[in-house]
Coordinates of C-alpha atoms in Angstrom, one line a residue:
Chain B
X46 CA 4.9 -14.8 -27.0
X47 CA 3.2 -14.4 -23.3
X48 CA 4.2 -17.0 -20.9
X49 CA 2.5 -19.8 -20.4
X50 CA -0.6 -20.5 -18.1
X51 CA 0.4 -22.8 -15.9
X52 CA -2.9 -25.9 -16.2
X53 CA -4.9 -26.4 -12.9
X54 CA -4.6 -22.8 -12.1
X55 CA -8.1 -22.4 -12.4
X56 CA -9.5 -24.3 -10.2
X57 CA -7.3 -22.8 -7.5
X58 CA -8.7 -19.8 -8.1
X59 CA -12.0 -20.7 -8.2
X60 CA -11.3 -22.1 -4.7
X61 CA -10.4 -19.1 -3.4
X62 CA -12.8 -17.3 -5.2
X63 CA -15.5 -18.7 -4.0
X64 CA -13.7 -18.2 -0.1
X65 CA -13.7 -13.9 -0.6
X66 CA -17.5 -14.6 -1.6
X67 CA -18.5 -16.2 1.7
X68 CA -15.8 -13.0 3.1
X69 CA -17.5 -10.7 1.8
X70 CA -20.5 -11.5 3.2
X71 CA -19.1 -12.1 6.5
X72 CA -18.6 -15.3 8.9
X73 CA -21.4 -14.1 12.2
X74 CA -24.0 -15.5 9.6
X75 CA -23.5 -18.1 6.8
X76 CA -26.0 -18.7 4.3
X77 CA -26.9 -21.5 2.2
X78 CA -25.0 -20.3 -0.5
X79 CA -21.5 -19.5 1.1
X80 CA -21.7 -22.8 3.6
X81 CA -21.8 -25.1 0.8
X82 CA -18.8 -23.3 -0.4
X83 CA -16.9 -23.4 2.8
X84 CA -17.7 -26.7 2.6
X85 CA -16.4 -27.8 -0.9
X86 CA -13.1 -25.4 0.0
X87 CA -12.6 -27.9 2.9
X88 CA -12.7 -31.4 1.0
X89 CA -11.0 -29.8 -1.6
X90 CA -8.4 -30.1 0.0
X91 CA -8.6 -32.7 2.9
X92 CA -6.0 -34.5 1.4
X93 CA -3.5 -31.5 2.2
X94 CA -1.4 -31.1 5.5
X95 CA -4.2 -28.3 6.1
X96 CA -7.0 -31.2 5.5
X97 CA -8.0 -31.6 9.5
X98 CA -7.4 -28.8 10.8
X99 CA -9.4 -27.2 7.6
X100 CA -12.4 -29.7 8.2
X101 CA -12.7 -28.8 11.4
X102 CA -12.6 -24.6 11.6
X103 CA -14.9 -25.7 8.6
X104 CA -17.0 -27.5 11.2
X105 CA -17.0 -24.9 13.8
X106 CA -17.6 -22.0 11.4
X107 CA -21.2 -23.5 10.2
X108 CA -21.3 -23.7 14.1
X109 CA -21.4 -20.6 14.6
X110 CA -18.1 -21.2 16.5
X111 CA -16.9 -17.9 15.8
X112 CA -13.5 -18.1 16.7
X113 CA -10.1 -16.6 16.3
X114 CA -8.1 -19.2 15.0
X115 CA -11.2 -20.8 12.5
X116 CA -10.9 -18.6 10.6
X117 CA -6.7 -18.4 10.0
X118 CA -7.4 -21.7 9.2
X119 CA -9.8 -20.0 6.6
X120 CA -6.6 -17.9 5.8
X121 CA -4.2 -20.5 5.5
X122 CA -6.2 -22.6 3.1
X123 CA -6.4 -19.8 1.1
X124 CA -2.6 -18.6 1.3
X125 CA -1.3 -22.2 0.6
X126 CA -3.7 -22.1 -2.5
X127 CA -2.1 -18.5 -3.6
X128 CA 1.3 -19.8 -2.9
X129 CA 0.8 -22.9 -5.0
X130 CA -0.4 -20.5 -8.0
X131 CA 3.1 -18.4 -7.1
X132 CA 5.2 -21.7 -7.9
X133 CA 3.6 -22.6 -10.3
X134 CA 3.9 -19.3 -12.5
X135 CA 7.7 -19.0 -11.0
X136 CA 8.5 -22.5 -12.8
X137 CA 6.9 -21.0 -15.8
X138 CA 7.9 -17.3 -16.1
X139 CA 11.5 -18.3 -15.7
X140 CA 11.3 -21.2 -17.9
X141 CA 10.2 -18.1 -20.2
X142 CA 12.6 -16.1 -19.3
X143 CA 15.6 -19.0 -19.6
X144 CA 16.6 -17.9 -15.4
X145 CA 17.6 -20.7 -13.1
X146 CA 15.1 -20.8 -9.9
X147 CA 17.0 -21.0 -6.7
X148 CA 16.5 -24.9 -5.2
X149 CA 13.8 -25.0 -2.5
X150 CA 14.1 -24.8 1.5
X151 CA 12.9 -25.4 4.7
X152 CA 10.9 -22.7 6.3
X153 CA 12.5 -21.6 9.1
X154 CA 11.2 -21.3 12.5
X155 CA 9.8 -18.3 13.6
X156 CA 11.3 -16.5 17.1
X157 CA 8.4 -16.8 19.5
X158 CA 6.9 -12.8 19.7
X159 CA 8.5 -10.8 23.6
X160 CA 4.8 -10.2 25.6
X161 CA 4.5 -6.8 23.8
X162 CA 4.4 -8.0 20.6
X163 CA 2.7 -10.4 21.4
X164 CA -0.1 -7.7 22.9
X165 CA 0.0 -6.4 19.5
X166 CA -0.5 -9.4 17.5
X167 CA -3.8 -9.8 19.5
X168 CA -4.7 -6.5 18.7
X169 CA -4.9 -6.1 15.4
X170 CA -6.5 -9.7 14.6
X171 CA -9.1 -8.9 17.7
X172 CA -9.9 -6.6 14.6
X173 CA -9.7 -8.6 11.8
X174 CA -11.5 -10.9 13.5
X175 CA -14.3 -8.0 13.2
X176 CA -13.9 -7.3 9.9
X177 CA -14.3 -11.0 8.5
X178 CA -17.2 -11.6 10.8
X179 CA -19.2 -8.0 10.0
X180 CA -18.4 -8.7 6.0
X181 CA -16.2 -6.8 3.6
X182 CA -20.3 -5.8 1.4
X183 CA -21.0 -4.4 4.9
X184 CA -18.4 -2.1 6.8
X185 CA -19.0 0.5 8.2
X186 CA -17.3 3.3 9.4
X187 CA -17.9 2.0 13.0
X188 CA -16.1 -0.7 12.3
X189 CA -13.1 0.5 10.2
X190 CA -12.3 3.4 12.0
X191 CA -11.3 1.8 15.7
X192 CA -8.1 -0.1 13.8
X193 CA -6.7 3.6 13.4
X194 CA -5.8 4.0 17.5
X195 CA -3.9 0.6 17.0
X196 CA -1.6 1.8 14.5
X197 CA 1.0 4.0 15.9
X198 CA 2.0 1.3 18.4
X199 CA 2.5 -0.8 15.8
X200 CA 3.9 1.4 13.9
X201 CA 6.8 2.4 16.5
X202 CA 7.4 -1.1 17.1
X203 CA 10.1 -2.2 15.3
X204 CA 9.6 -6.9 14.7
X205 CA 5.8 -5.5 13.2
X206 CA 7.2 -3.4 10.9
X207 CA 6.0 -5.5 8.3
X208 CA 2.2 -5.6 9.5
X209 CA 2.7 -1.9 10.5
X210 CA 3.4 -1.1 7.1
X211 CA 0.2 -3.4 5.6
X212 CA -2.3 -2.7 7.9
X213 CA -1.0 1.2 7.7
X214 CA -2.3 1.2 3.9
X215 CA -5.6 -1.8 4.3
X216 CA -7.5 0.5 7.5
X217 CA -7.2 4.0 5.2
X218 CA -8.3 2.5 2.4
X219 CA -10.9 0.7 3.7
X220 CA -12.0 3.9 5.9
X221 CA -11.3 5.7 2.1
X222 CA -14.2 3.0 1.3
X223 CA -16.9 2.9 3.9
X224 CA -19.9 2.2 3.6
X225 CA -19.0 -0.8 1.7
X226 CA -22.8 -1.2 1.2
X227 CA -22.7 2.4 -1.1
X228 CA -20.3 0.9 -3.0
X229 CA -21.1 0.3 -7.4
X230 CA -18.3 -2.8 -7.0
X231 CA -15.8 -3.8 -4.6
X232 CA -12.6 -4.7 -4.7
X233 CA -12.7 -8.1 -3.0
X234 CA -10.0 -10.5 -4.5
X235 CA -7.6 -7.8 -3.1
X236 CA -9.2 -6.8 -0.2
X237 CA -9.3 -10.0 1.3
X238 CA -5.6 -10.9 0.2
X239 CA -4.9 -7.8 2.6
X240 CA -6.8 -9.7 5.1
X241 CA -5.0 -12.7 4.5
X242 CA -1.8 -11.4 4.6
X243 CA -2.4 -9.7 8.0
X244 CA -3.9 -12.1 9.6
X245 CA -1.2 -14.5 9.1
X246 CA 1.5 -12.3 10.4
X247 CA -0.9 -12.0 14.0
X248 CA -0.6 -15.4 13.6
X249 CA 3.0 -15.9 14.0
X250 CA 6.0 -12.9 13.5
X251 CA 7.4 -13.4 9.7
X252 CA 10.2 -16.4 9.4
X253 CA 13.9 -15.6 9.0
X254 CA 15.9 -16.0 5.4
X255 CA 19.3 -17.6 6.3
X256 CA 21.8 -15.5 4.5
X257 CA 25.0 -15.9 3.0
X258 CA 27.7 -13.6 2.2
X259 CA 27.9 -12.8 -1.8
X260 CA 31.2 -10.5 -3.7
X261 CA 30.7 -9.5 -7.2
X262 CA 29.7 -6.9 -9.8
X263 CA 26.0 -5.6 -8.7
X264 CA 24.9 -3.9 -11.9
X265 CA 20.9 -1.9 -10.9
X266 CA 18.7 -3.0 -13.3
X267 CA 15.0 -1.0 -12.4
X268 CA 13.3 0.3 -9.4
X269 CA 10.2 -0.5 -8.4
X270 CA 8.6 2.3 -6.8
X271 CA 5.3 1.2 -4.3
X272 CA 3.8 3.5 -2.1
X273 CA -0.1 4.5 -0.1
X274 CA -0.5 7.3 1.6
X275 CA 2.1 7.3 4.8
X276 CA 4.9 5.1 2.9
X277 CA 7.2 4.9 -0.4
X278 CA 9.3 2.2 -0.2
X279 CA 11.3 1.3 -3.6
X280 CA 12.6 -2.2 -4.1
X281 CA 16.0 -1.9 -6.4
X282 CA 16.0 -5.0 -8.9
X283 CA 19.6 -5.7 -10.1
X284 CA 22.2 -8.4 -11.1
X285 CA 24.9 -10.0 -9.3
X286 CA 27.7 -11.3 -11.3
X287 CA 30.2 -13.4 -8.7
X288 CA 30.7 -16.8 -8.2
X289 CA 26.7 -17.3 -9.6
X290 CA 25.1 -15.1 -11.5
X291 CA 21.7 -13.8 -9.4
X292 CA 19.2 -11.4 -9.2
X293 CA 18.6 -9.9 -6.6
X294 CA 16.8 -6.9 -4.4
X295 CA 17.4 -3.4 -2.3
X296 CA 14.9 -2.6 -0.4
X297 CA 14.7 1.8 0.8
X298 CA 11.5 2.7 2.6
X299 CA 10.4 5.8 4.7
X300 CA 7.0 7.0 6.5
X301 CA 4.7 9.8 5.2
X302 CA 2.0 12.1 4.7
X303 CA -0.2 12.1 1.6
X304 CA 1.3 15.5 1.2
X305 CA 4.8 14.3 0.7
X306 CA 4.5 12.6 -3.1
X307 CA 6.2 12.3 -6.6
X308 CA 9.6 13.2 -6.0
X309 CA 9.6 14.9 -3.2
X310 CA 8.8 11.1 -1.8
X311 CA 11.7 9.4 -4.2
X312 CA 14.0 12.1 -2.4
X313 CA 12.9 10.7 1.3
X314 CA 14.6 7.1 0.1
X315 CA 18.0 9.2 -1.8
X316 CA 19.8 9.4 2.2
X317 CA 19.2 6.0 2.7
X318 CA 21.4 4.8 -0.5
X319 CA 22.9 8.0 -2.5
X320 CA 24.9 6.0 -4.5
X321 CA 22.9 3.3 -5.8
X322 CA 20.6 5.4 -6.9
X323 CA 22.8 7.7 -9.0
X324 CA 23.3 4.6 -11.3
X325 CA 19.8 5.7 -12.2
X326 CA 20.9 8.9 -13.5
X327 CA 24.3 8.1 -14.6
X328 CA 24.6 4.1 -15.4
X329 CA 27.0 2.8 -13.1
X330 CA 27.7 -0.8 -11.6
X331 CA 29.3 -1.7 -8.2
X332 CA 31.9 -3.9 -7.1
X333 CA 30.8 -5.1 -3.5
X334 CA 32.2 -7.7 -1.1
X335 CA 30.6 -9.9 1.3
X336 CA 27.4 -7.9 1.3
X337 CA 24.5 -10.2 3.3
X338 CA 22.3 -12.4 0.8
X339 CA 19.1 -13.5 2.0
X340 CA 17.8 -17.4 0.6
X341 CA 14.3 -14.7 -0.5
X342 CA 16.8 -13.0 -2.4
X343 CA 17.0 -9.6 -0.1
X344 CA 20.1 -8.0 -0.7
X345 CA 22.2 -5.8 2.3
X346 CA 23.1 -3.1 0.5
X347 CA 26.6 -0.9 1.4
X348 CA 26.7 2.5 0.0
X349 CA 30.3 2.4 0.3
X350 CA 31.2 -0.2 -2.6
X351 CA 33.3 1.4 -5.2
X352 CA 31.6 1.5 -8.2
X353 CA 33.0 0.3 -11.7
X354 CA 31.7 0.7 -14.8
X355 CA 28.6 -1.0 -16.5
X356 CA 29.8 -4.3 -18.0
X357 CA 27.6 -6.0 -21.2
X358 CA 24.1 -7.4 -19.6
X359 CA 23.1 -10.9 -20.2
X360 CA 20.4 -12.6 -17.9
X361 CA 19.9 -15.9 -18.9
X362 CA 20.5 -18.7 -16.8
X363 CA 20.5 -16.8 -13.7
X364 CA 18.9 -17.4 -10.4
X365 CA 16.4 -16.4 -9.2
X366 CA 15.5 -16.5 -5.2
X367 CA 11.7 -18.3 -3.8
X368 CA 10.5 -16.3 -0.9
X369 CA 10.0 -18.1 1.7
X370 CA 7.2 -19.8 2.2
X371 CA 4.9 -18.0 3.9
X372 CA 5.1 -15.1 1.8
X373 CA 4.6 -16.7 -1.8
X374 CA 1.6 -15.5 -3.6
X375 CA 1.8 -14.1 -7.5
X376 CA 2.2 -11.4 -6.6
X377 CA 5.4 -11.2 -5.6
X378 CA 6.5 -12.6 -8.8
X379 CA 8.5 -10.0 -10.6
X380 CA 11.4 -11.0 -12.8
X381 CA 13.6 -8.2 -14.5
X382 CA 13.2 -8.8 -18.6
X383 CA 15.2 -6.2 -20.8
X384 CA 14.4 -6.0 -24.3
X385 CA 14.4 -3.2 -27.0
X386 CA 10.3 -1.6 -27.1
X387 CA 10.1 -4.1 -30.4
X388 CA 10.8 -6.8 -29.3
X389 CA 8.8 -6.7 -25.0
X390 CA 6.1 -9.7 -25.0
X391 CA 3.0 -9.0 -26.5
X392 CA 1.7 -8.5 -22.9
X393 CA -0.3 -5.2 -21.0
X394 CA 2.1 -2.8 -19.4
X395 CA 1.1 -0.8 -16.7
X396 CA 1.9 -1.1 -12.6
X397 CA 4.6 1.8 -12.4
X398 CA 4.1 4.0 -10.2
X399 CA 2.8 7.5 -11.8
X400 CA 5.7 8.9 -10.1
X401 CA 8.2 7.9 -12.2
X402 CA 7.1 9.2 -15.5
X403 CA 6.6 6.3 -17.2
X404 CA 3.7 6.6 -19.6
X405 CA 4.9 8.8 -22.3
X406 CA 8.1 6.4 -22.9
X407 CA 6.1 3.5 -24.8
X408 CA 5.5 5.3 -27.7
X409 CA 9.4 5.9 -27.8
X410 CA 11.0 3.5 -30.6
X411 CA 14.9 3.1 -29.9
X412 CA 14.4 3.0 -26.1
X413 CA 15.3 -0.5 -24.6
X414 CA 13.1 -0.9 -21.1
X415 CA 14.4 -3.0 -18.9
X416 CA 10.8 -4.2 -16.6
X417 CA 9.5 -6.6 -14.3
X418 CA 7.6 -9.6 -16.2
X419 CA 4.4 -10.0 -13.5
X420 CA 0.9 -11.9 -13.2
X421 CA -2.6 -10.8 -12.0
X422 CA -5.0 -12.7 -13.2
X423 CA -2.7 -12.7 -16.6
X424 CA 0.4 -11.8 -17.6
X425 CA 1.9 -8.0 -17.4
X426 CA 4.9 -6.3 -17.8
X427 CA 5.9 -3.3 -15.9
X428 CA 8.3 -0.8 -17.4
X429 CA 11.3 0.1 -14.6
X430 CA 13.5 2.2 -16.8
X431 CA 13.7 3.4 -20.4
X432 CA 17.1 3.8 -21.7
X433 CA 17.0 5.6 -24.8
X434 CA 18.9 7.7 -27.3
X435 CA 18.8 11.1 -24.3
X436 CA 19.3 8.3 -21.7
X437 CA 18.4 7.1 -18.8
X438 CA 14.6 8.1 -18.6
X439 CA 11.8 7.1 -15.7
X440 CA 13.0 7.0 -12.9
X441 CA 16.8 9.5 -13.4
X442 CA 13.7 12.4 -14.8
X443 CA 11.8 12.2 -11.3
X444 CA 15.3 12.4 -9.4
X445 CA 15.9 15.2 -11.9
X446 CA 13.8 16.9 -10.5
X447 CA 13.8 16.9 -6.8
X448 CA 16.5 19.5 -7.1
X449 CA 13.6 21.6 -8.7
X450 CA 11.5 21.3 -5.5
X451 CA 10.6 24.9 -5.5
X452 CA 8.6 24.7 -1.1
X453 CA 9.7 20.9 0.3
X454 CA 6.1 20.3 2.4
X455 CA 7.6 18.0 5.5
X456 CA 9.2 22.6 6.5
X457 CA 5.8 24.1 5.8
X458 CA 3.7 21.2 7.3
X459 CA 6.6 21.6 10.9
X460 CA 6.3 25.3 10.7
X461 CA 1.9 25.3 10.5
X462 CA 2.1 23.0 13.2
X463 CA 3.6 25.1 15.5
X464 CA 1.5 27.9 15.0
X465 CA -0.6 25.8 16.4
X466 CA 0.7 25.3 20.2
X467 CA 0.1 27.9 22.7
X468 CA 1.5 30.2 24.2
X469 CA 1.7 29.5 27.0
Chain V
X263 CA -29.1 -11.3 1.3
X264 CA -26.0 -12.3 -1.0
X265 CA -26.0 -9.9 -4.0
X266 CA -23.7 -12.0 -6.1
X267 CA -23.7 -9.0 -9.3
X268 CA -22.5 -6.6 -7.3
X269 CA -19.3 -7.7 -6.4
X270 CA -16.9 -8.0 -9.0
X271 CA -15.0 -10.6 -8.8
X272 CA -12.5 -10.4 -12.0
X273 CA -11.3 -7.2 -10.2
X274 CA -7.4 -7.3 -9.5
X275 CA -5.3 -6.6 -7.0
X276 CA -4.7 -3.6 -7.8
X277 CA -6.3 -0.6 -5.8
X278 CA -8.4 1.0 -7.2
X279 CA -6.9 3.7 -9.9
X280 CA -7.8 7.5 -7.8
X281 CA -7.8 10.7 -9.7
X282 CA -4.2 12.6 -9.6
X283 CA -4.7 15.0 -6.4
X284 CA -5.0 18.7 -7.6
X285 CA -2.7 21.8 -7.0
X286 CA -2.3 21.8 -3.4
X287 CA -1.0 24.9 -1.2
X288 CA 0.4 23.2 1.8
X289 CA 0.9 26.9 3.3
X290 CA -2.7 28.0 2.7
X291 CA -4.0 24.6 4.1
X292 CA -2.1 23.1 5.8
X293 CA -4.2 20.0 6.5
X294 CA -7.5 18.5 6.0
X295 CA -9.3 15.5 5.6
X296 CA -12.6 13.3 5.9
X297 CA -13.3 11.9 8.6
X298 CA -14.8 11.0 11.5
X299 CA -18.3 12.1 9.9
X300 CA -16.8 16.0 9.5
X301 CA -14.3 17.6 6.2
X302 CA -11.9 19.6 9.1
X303 CA -8.8 20.3 8.3
X304 CA -6.0 24.2 9.2
X305 CA -6.1 27.2 7.4
X306 CA -3.8 29.5 7.4
X307 CA -4.6 33.3 8.2
X308 CA -4.2 35.8 5.2
X309 CA -3.6 38.7 7.0
X310 CA -1.1 37.0 10.2
X311 CA 1.7 34.6 10.0
X312 CA 0.7 33.2 13.4
X313 CA -2.6 32.9 12.9
X314 CA -3.8 29.3 12.8
X315 CA -7.8 28.7 11.8
X316 CA -8.9 25.4 12.9
X317 CA -11.9 24.6 11.1
X318 CA -15.1 22.3 10.1
X319 CA -18.0 20.7 8.3
X320 CA -20.1 17.8 9.7
X321 CA -21.5 16.0 7.2
X322 CA -25.1 15.9 7.3
X323 CA -26.0 18.2 9.5
X324 CA -23.8 20.7 7.7
X325 CA -22.9 22.7 10.7
X326 CA -19.2 24.0 10.6
X327 CA -16.9 25.9 13.1
X328 CA -13.8 27.5 13.0
X329 CA -11.9 29.4 15.8
X330 CA -8.3 30.2 15.6
X331 CA -5.3 28.6 17.1
X332 CA -6.2 30.8 20.3
X333 CA -10.1 29.3 20.4
X334 CA -11.2 32.8 19.9
X335 CA -13.7 31.8 17.2
X336 CA -13.5 33.2 13.5
X337 CA -16.5 35.7 12.3
X338 CA -16.7 34.6 9.3
X339 CA -20.4 33.2 10.0
X340 CA -21.2 29.5 8.8
X341 CA -19.7 29.9 5.6
X342 CA -16.2 32.0 7.0
X343 CA -13.5 32.2 4.1
X344 CA -11.5 29.4 5.9
X345 CA -14.4 26.6 5.6
X346 CA -14.9 27.7 1.9
X347 CA -10.8 26.9 1.1
X348 CA -11.4 23.9 3.9
X349 CA -13.4 22.3 0.8
X350 CA -12.1 23.7 -1.7
X351 CA -8.9 21.7 -1.0
X352 CA -10.5 19.3 -0.4
X353 CA -12.4 18.9 -3.8
X354 CA -8.6 19.1 -5.1
X355 CA -7.4 16.6 -3.3
X356 CA -10.2 14.1 -3.2
X357 CA -12.7 14.8 -6.0
X358 CA -15.9 16.7 -5.4
X359 CA -17.9 13.8 -6.2
X360 CA -16.1 11.9 -2.8
X361 CA -16.2 15.0 -0.6
X362 CA -20.2 15.2 -1.8
X363 CA -20.8 11.8 -1.0
X364 CA -19.2 11.9 2.8
X365 CA -20.7 14.8 3.5
X366 CA -24.1 13.5 2.7
X367 CA -25.3 15.7 0.0
X368 CA -28.1 14.7 -2.1
X369 CA -26.7 15.1 -5.6
X370 CA -23.0 14.5 -5.9
X371 CA -22.7 15.3 -9.3
X372 CA -21.2 18.5 -8.6
X373 CA -18.3 20.2 -9.9
X374 CA -17.0 22.6 -6.9
X375 CA -17.0 23.4 -3.8
X376 CA -19.5 25.9 -3.8
X377 CA -22.3 23.2 -5.3
X378 CA -21.3 21.2 -1.9
X379 CA -21.7 24.7 0.4
X380 CA -25.4 25.5 -1.8
X381 CA -26.2 21.4 -0.8
X382 CA -26.0 21.9 3.1
X383 CA -27.9 23.7 5.6
X384 CA -26.0 24.1 9.0
X385 CA -25.7 26.4 11.4
X386 CA -22.2 27.5 13.4
X387 CA -21.6 25.5 15.9
X388 CA -19.7 25.8 18.9
X389 CA -16.9 23.0 19.7
X390 CA -14.0 22.0 21.1
X391 CA -11.2 21.5 18.2
X392 CA -8.3 20.1 19.8
X393 CA -9.0 17.1 18.1
X394 CA -8.6 18.3 15.2
X395 CA -5.1 19.6 16.1
X396 CA -4.6 16.5 17.5
X397 CA -4.9 15.0 14.2
X398 CA -2.9 16.8 12.5
X399 CA -0.4 16.8 15.4
X400 CA -0.5 12.5 14.4
X401 CA -0.5 12.7 11.0
X402 CA 2.8 14.7 11.0
X403 CA 4.5 12.4 14.1
X404 CA 4.9 9.4 10.5
X405 CA 7.7 11.7 9.1
X406 CA 9.8 11.1 12.2
X407 CA 8.9 7.3 12.4
X408 CA 12.1 6.0 11.2
X409 CA 13.5 4.9 7.5
X410 CA 14.2 1.1 6.8
X411 CA 16.2 -0.9 4.6
X412 CA 14.1 -3.9 5.6
X413 CA 12.0 -5.9 2.7
X414 CA 7.9 -4.9 2.5
X415 CA 6.6 -7.3 0.3
X416 CA 3.5 -6.3 2.0
X417 CA 4.0 -3.2 -0.2
X418 CA 3.5 -4.8 -3.9
X419 CA -0.5 -4.3 -3.4
X420 CA 0.2 -0.6 -2.6
X421 CA 1.5 0.7 -6.3
X422 CA 0.9 3.7 -8.0
X423 CA -0.6 4.7 -5.1

C-alpha cells in the first residue's frame, strides 16, 4: 500500500510542465503558445507573495526585455510550486509511515557574498541566462562549452561548493548531449530542475540552517550514494535516539574523475568516517555527545564516537526534519523505512546506485530491507541495505571489494601524467 | 517552430541511464575524451614505459594526429595503432553509437572502432598537442580538490551515474 497522492499536486505540476515547455523553446523568441503559458503562470500565482514580481517579469519578457532578474523570477515561481509540492508530499509520507514532521521555521537570511564570490555567481548566472534564452531544445556545443572554464574557479571556492557540485554535473551532462536538437527525447523536467536550482544559487548564497547540540544513540540505517563523473556523495541515514527520536543524515563527498568508479569511488569516502562506514559491514550503533544537528536534519559527525551494540530498532514517531525552505523539492523527500521483503509497499523499486550491488537482493526472500520512500511523479522505494541470514548486504559488499582492488586508478593516472612533463 | 511531440513531458527527474562502461586498461589509455569536435587522449607506448603518445581524430574530417611526449610525430600514419586504440577505448567507455555520432559518421549503428574508422577518410594532420595535455592535467586536478562533510542537496539529481 502506498501513501496517497496529495490533492492539487497535478495542477501545480502542470504549471511547472507548461513553464518547462517555454524553457525548452527558449526565451529569446517567445511564440504564441509559450506566451500563453507564461501569462497563465502569472495569473495562477498572482495572489501569492511572488505575484507582483512574476507579473512584471512575464510582461517584461514578452516585451523582449531579456534581463537576468526576470528569468530569476520564473525560476522562483517554479521553485515555489515545487516547494509546495514537496511540503504536501512530505505530510502524506510522514503520515503514512508514522513519522512526525518537525515544526516549520523561518528561513534565515543568507550571508552577503564577498566580492570574489559575487563575481563567480554572476559568471555562472550569465551562462544560465544564455542557456534559457537559447532553449533546451536548441543547445549547441558552442553555448555549453564556454561554461567549462568557469567550473574550476567554482570548485576551488568553498562558499560555492554546492553550486560547484551542481554546475559540474550539469555542464558536463549538457555537453554530452549537444546538439540537443538531435536528441529523440529531451530530459526536460530534469534540466529545468537543474537550471532552476543553479540560477537561484547565483542570486544568493544558501541560507544557514541553525544548529543545536544533540546526544544519544545513533544507529546507521543505510547509505544513499549519488555520483556524477566528477563527484561522489554519500548520505548516511541514521536514527538518533536521545531526548527525542529523530531521523538524521550524515554527508560525505569527494571530487573524482570518471575513471574512478564503483568500489574505488566509495573508497574515496572511507577516510572521512571509517568507523561509521564500518558499521554497514559489522552492524554497530554509536553513543554521540553534543554533535551539531542542523534544523534541516544534517548531523556533523564525529568518527571518534564510541561504538555500542545496536538497540532494537523502532522508527515509529521519529521526528523528520524539513529542508530549509529554499531547498524544498520533491526529490529531497527520502524517508527511511525498514521492512521485510514481503512487507515492502507495492511500489516500484529503483534509484540505488549500481555501485551498491543491490539489484539481485530483491530476490532474497528472507531479507529485511532498509529503503527510502521517495517520489518522482509517483511514489517509489529506493533500497539502501539488505540484511540477510548471511549478514548485511549491499554497501557492505562494495566495501569488501575495496580491499580486492588490484590497481587503483589514481596512481596510474598520476604516473602516466608525469611522463608527459617535458624533460627540460 | 514548437515541437511538443518530441519533448517527453513524462520524463522523470532521473539522468538518462548510461550503459555501464566496458572494462578499461587505464595504464594503456590513461585519458580519452570526446571534446571540442575531437576524440582525443593519451596512449601509452607498448615498448617504452617512459613514452606516451598524445593522439586525436577530428570529427567530420577524420583527420588524425599522433605524437610523443617529446613532440615526435608517431610514424604510424593517419591510422596508427595509437589512434585505433584510442577509438577502441572510447567505444568501450562511451558506446560505439555515441562515438560514431560524435565523429560525424554517416552510419551510427556500428559495433566497433573499425566500422567507425572505415567511415572516416581523413589524413594525418600536424597539430599542437599542448591542448590535449592541458585537458589531461585539468582532469587530474579534480582529485586534488578537498573532500567535504557538508550537505550537497543538489547531488540528489545525480543518481546511479
